[in-house]
Amino acid sequence: MKLGAFSVSLNVKDINASKAFYESLGFQNFGGDITQNWLIMKNEDTIIGLFQGMFEKNILTFNPGWSGNAENLESFTDVRELQKQLKQKGIKLLTETDETTEGPASIILEDPDGNQILLDQHR
């Protein structure tokens, strides 16, 4: 199963303080909009998302269709196909996407310990 580019989406209390902290660890702004309370930061091959007021807890995030540099991949497994495969394996989804649509979509599931996993396709 190919899930796409991986990052950790962090639920932060103060995005400016978190940005400054991660910059001190060598992370640089990679995308997002701090005025909308979200940033994507990168340090070499490691990507984190900082999200203030958007999620209840930290989330493991995969982006089908993207490389680790947010570049479109020519070939990838659509999130709707991933949804079908997960359901066939008996994995419960917290949110689903309409399998009759195309383009951007997302689904959320949880591992046995309650850690959320977001499959977020942007194209």
XYZ file of N, CA and C in Angstrom:
369
model
N 0.856 -1.178 0.000
C 0.000 0.000 0.000
C 0.897 1.233 0.000
N 0.749 2.085 -1.003
C 1.535 3.316 -1.109
C 0.688 4.485 -0.614
N 1.122 5.080 0.500
C 0.337 6.116 1.152
C 0.742 7.531 0.768
N 1.922 7.707 0.193
C 2.368 9.039 -0.201
C 3.322 9.652 0.801
N 3.624 10.917 0.606
C 4.576 11.646 1.451
C 4.103 11.647 2.896
N 5.054 11.522 3.827
C 4.731 11.452 5.247
C 5.142 12.720 5.975
N 4.302 13.138 6.919
C 4.627 14.227 7.839
C 3.861 14.008 9.130
N 4.230 14.751 10.139
C 3.487 14.747 11.395
C 2.811 16.094 11.518
N 1.501 16.072 11.734
C 0.743 17.304 11.926
C 0.572 17.519 13.430
N 1.166 18.604 13.921
C 1.163 18.873 15.352
C 0.093 19.892 15.730
N -0.673 19.573 16.748
C -1.641 20.493 17.331
C -0.854 21.403 18.277
N -0.704 22.675 17.930
C 0.096 23.598 18.739
C -0.790 24.646 19.401
N -0.330 25.133 20.562
C -1.079 26.146 21.315
C -0.794 27.556 20.808
N 0.469 27.811 20.413
C 0.889 29.137 19.955
C 1.781 28.933 18.730
N 1.237 29.173 17.563
C 1.962 28.871 16.322
C 3.255 29.671 16.201
N 3.273 30.892 16.692
C 4.493 31.695 16.607
C 5.587 31.122 17.501
N 5.230 30.705 18.702
C 6.212 30.090 19.605
C 6.705 28.762 19.026
N 5.799 27.976 18.451
C 6.188 26.693 17.861
C 7.086 26.902 16.650
N 6.759 27.880 15.826
C 7.585 28.196 14.654
C 9.000 28.546 15.102
N 9.120 29.420 16.085
C 10.437 29.826 16.580
C 11.205 28.630 17.152
N 10.512 27.764 17.893
C 11.154 26.596 18.476
C 11.698 25.677 17.384
N 10.874 25.344 16.407
C 11.314 24.414 15.359
C 12.372 25.049 14.451
N 12.326 26.371 14.275
C 13.405 27.033 13.538
C 14.731 26.873 14.281
N 14.689 26.898 15.620
C 15.926 26.724 16.395
C 16.476 25.309 16.244
N 15.638 24.369 15.823
C 16.075 23.000 15.554
C 16.488 22.797 14.099
N 16.456 23.869 13.319
C 16.895 23.792 11.930
C 15.784 23.644 10.912
N 14.532 23.679 11.343
C 13.419 23.599 10.394
C 13.240 24.946 9.717
N 12.823 24.906 8.445
C 12.551 26.119 7.684
C 11.122 26.073 7.152
N 10.560 27.260 6.954
C 9.207 27.352 6.413
C 9.180 26.705 5.028
N 8.221 25.814 4.822
C 8.106 25.073 3.571
C 6.773 25.350 2.879
N 5.817 25.875 3.629
C 4.503 26.158 3.066
C 3.540 26.562 4.166
N 2.318 26.817 3.773
C 1.300 27.187 4.740
C 1.116 28.687 4.836
N 0.339 29.102 5.836
C 0.013 30.513 6.020
C -0.147 30.764 7.513
N 0.840 31.397 8.120
C 0.801 31.626 9.562
C -0.394 32.495 9.962
N -0.877 33.368 9.051
C -2.044 34.193 9.384
C -3.314 33.357 9.479
N -3.275 32.149 8.904
C -4.399 31.208 9.012
C -4.108 30.122 10.058
N -3.042 30.308 10.833
C -2.653 29.410 11.927
C -2.198 28.036 11.478
N -1.512 27.962 10.329
C -0.906 26.687 9.926
C 0.343 26.931 9.092
N 1.353 26.096 9.353
C 2.620 26.157 8.633
C 3.114 24.750 8.380
N 3.810 24.578 7.282
C 4.521 23.330 7.000
C 5.999 23.683 7.086
N 6.749 22.890 7.856
C 8.172 23.163 8.045
C 8.979 21.920 7.684
N 10.203 22.151 7.209
C 11.017 21.034 6.737
C 12.455 21.184 7.236
N 13.035 20.059 7.623
C 14.440 19.965 7.987
C 14.969 18.729 7.269
N 15.735 18.933 6.202
C 16.204 17.865 5.321
C 14.991 17.081 4.802
N 14.868 15.794 5.144
C 13.745 14.991 4.650
C 12.576 14.925 5.629
N 12.688 15.631 6.749
C 11.653 15.580 7.782
C 10.687 16.743 7.624
N 9.394 16.421 7.586
C 8.362 17.439 7.412
C 7.410 17.388 8.597
N 7.125 18.567 9.142
C 6.108 18.683 10.184
C 5.133 19.780 9.782
N 3.902 19.635 10.222
C 2.907 20.676 10.052
C 2.563 21.219 11.423
N 2.473 22.533 11.543
C 2.063 23.179 12.785
C 0.659 23.724 12.566
N -0.279 23.293 13.397
C -1.686 23.673 13.228
C -2.245 24.150 14.563
N -2.601 25.420 14.628
C -3.174 25.983 15.848
C -4.688 26.038 15.709
N -5.379 25.307 16.582
C -6.837 25.347 16.618
C -7.535 24.571 15.516
N -6.840 23.687 14.828
C -7.448 22.947 13.720
C -7.697 21.481 14.044
N -6.878 20.903 14.907
C -6.996 19.499 15.263
C -7.027 19.380 16.783
N -7.644 18.308 17.285
C -7.667 18.081 18.724
C -6.372 17.471 19.226
N -5.705 16.683 18.380
C -4.464 16.049 18.791
C -3.529 15.931 17.602
N -2.311 15.466 17.856
C -1.334 15.279 16.786
C -1.802 14.178 15.839
N -1.435 14.289 14.571
C -1.907 13.352 13.553
C -0.737 12.942 12.653
N -0.654 11.650 12.360
C 0.274 11.173 11.337
C -0.392 11.464 9.996
N 0.313 12.100 9.086
C -0.290 12.532 7.827
C 0.453 11.928 6.637
N -0.322 11.435 5.671
C 0.215 10.938 4.405
C -0.490 11.684 3.283
N 0.264 12.039 2.249
C -0.297 12.764 1.109
C -0.129 11.952 -0.169
N -1.149 11.150 -0.541
C -1.082 10.429 -1.813
C -0.913 11.417 -2.969
N -0.020 11.076 -3.896
C 0.178 11.921 -5.072
C 1.289 12.936 -4.933
N 1.899 13.024 -3.747
C 2.971 13.991 -3.530
C 4.268 13.309 -3.151
N 5.377 13.902 -3.581
C 6.700 13.496 -3.114
C 6.964 14.220 -1.797
N 8.092 13.943 -1.175
C 8.472 14.616 0.058
C 8.763 16.099 -0.120
N 8.802 16.561 -1.368
C 8.987 17.983 -1.658
C 7.709 18.634 -2.166
N 6.567 17.986 -1.907
C 5.255 18.485 -2.327
C 5.161 18.629 -3.844
N 5.867 17.762 -4.548
C 5.795 17.734 -6.012
C 4.845 16.623 -6.434
N 4.062 16.893 -7.454
C 3.121 15.899 -7.951
C 3.860 14.681 -8.496
N 3.385 13.494 -8.111
C 3.911 12.245 -8.651
C 3.084 11.849 -9.866
N 3.731 11.302 -10.867
C 3.001 10.866 -12.065
C 2.070 9.709 -11.747
N 2.543 8.780 -10.942
C 1.763 7.593 -10.608
C 1.597 7.502 -9.099
N 0.366 7.299 -8.640
C 0.099 7.146 -7.218
C -1.236 6.448 -7.028
N -1.457 5.945 -5.830
C -2.719 5.299 -5.492
C -3.673 6.344 -4.937
N -4.790 6.528 -5.606
C -5.793 7.505 -5.202
C -6.335 7.159 -3.818
N -6.657 8.193 -3.046
C -7.161 7.998 -1.687
C -8.443 7.150 -1.667
N -9.237 7.200 -2.734
C -10.469 6.397 -2.785
C -10.139 4.909 -2.885
N -9.080 4.584 -3.637
C -8.628 3.205 -3.736
C -8.045 2.753 -2.398
N -7.304 3.631 -1.750
C -6.776 3.308 -0.425
C -7.920 3.048 0.558
N -8.963 3.857 0.464
C -10.138 3.674 1.323
C -10.744 2.290 1.108
N -10.906 1.890 -0.145
C -11.460 0.559 -0.454
C -10.588 -0.541 0.136
N -9.257 -0.413 -0.037
C -8.341 -1.432 0.475
C -8.404 -1.525 1.999
N -8.472 -0.383 2.667
C -8.547 -0.377 4.127
C -9.842 -1.020 4.614
N -10.938 -0.703 3.957
C -12.226 -1.298 4.325
C -12.202 -2.816 4.121
N -11.601 -3.264 3.027
C -11.500 -4.704 2.773
C -10.696 -5.411 3.857
N -9.776 -4.698 4.468
C -8.965 -5.267 5.553
C -9.663 -5.158 6.904
N -10.866 -4.591 6.901
C -11.633 -4.466 8.137
C -11.211 -3.300 9.013
N -10.496 -2.343 8.446
C -10.060 -1.172 9.215
C -11.180 -0.142 9.238
N -11.548 0.268 10.445
C -12.618 1.240 10.628
C -12.102 2.638 10.304
N -12.855 3.382 9.527
C -12.500 4.748 9.169
C -13.335 5.723 9.996
N -12.687 6.765 10.512
C -13.416 7.804 11.251
C -14.135 8.744 10.299
N -13.478 9.036 9.174
C -14.129 9.812 8.115
C -13.844 9.116 6.795
N -14.773 9.233 5.878
C -14.636 8.623 4.553
C -14.820 9.686 3.487
N -14.434 9.330 2.263
C -14.654 10.206 1.125
C -15.598 9.514 0.145
N -16.277 10.292 -0.649
C -17.196 9.769 -1.656
C -16.378 9.100 -2.758
N -16.540 7.809 -2.906
C -15.749 7.047 -3.879
C -16.140 7.325 -5.325
N -17.210 8.077 -5.558
C -17.616 8.397 -6.933
C -16.994 9.702 -7.426
N -16.245 10.384 -6.550
C -15.653 11.662 -6.932
C -14.212 11.480 -7.403
N -13.608 12.562 -7.856
C -12.207 12.589 -8.259
C -11.559 13.807 -7.626
N -10.218 13.812 -7.610
C -9.493 14.979 -7.126
C -9.251 14.960 -5.630
N -9.087 16.164 -5.038
C -8.764 16.260 -3.625
C -9.806 15.562 -2.741
N -9.284 14.842 -1.741
C -10.153 14.144 -0.786
C -9.296 13.647 0.364
N -9.946 13.291 1.458
C -9.199 12.780 2.602
C -10.035 11.780 3.388
N -9.321 10.958 4.158
C -9.946 10.027 5.089
C -9.118 10.032 6.369
N -9.752 9.661 7.468
C -9.063 9.577 8.753
C -9.368 8.230 9.380
N -8.322 7.622 9.941
C -8.469 6.378 10.689
C -7.645 6.486 11.954
N -7.792 5.512 12.845
C -7.020 5.482 14.076
C -6.325 4.145 14.215
N -5.124 4.189 14.792
C -4.438 2.932 15.094
C -5.005 2.381 16.416
N -4.602 1.198 16.842
C -5.171 0.597 18.056
C -4.976 1.427 19.330
N -4.023 2.369 19.317
C -3.776 3.203 20.490
C -4.470 4.555 20.427
N -5.291 4.768 19.406
C -6.018 6.025 19.286
C -5.269 7.120 18.559
N -4.096 6.805 17.981
C -3.373 7.794 17.183
C -4.063 7.951 15.841
N -4.393 9.179 15.494
C -5.089 9.409 14.235
C -4.113 9.441 13.064
N -4.609 8.944 11.929
C -3.858 8.915 10.676
C -4.727 9.572 9.609
N -4.185 10.607 8.988
C -4.887 11.347 7.955
C -4.265 11.018 6.610
N -5.075 10.568 5.665
C -4.649 10.400 4.276
C -5.279 11.569 3.519
N -4.462 12.530 3.140
C -4.941 13.801 2.619
C -4.389 14.043 1.219
N -5.237 13.788 0.219
C -4.842 13.929 -1.186
C -5.219 15.323 -1.672
N -4.242 16.057 -2.201
C -4.460 17.446 -2.600
C -4.785 17.653 -4.071
N -4.747 16.558 -4.862
C -5.028 16.757 -6.289
C -5.846 15.611 -6.841
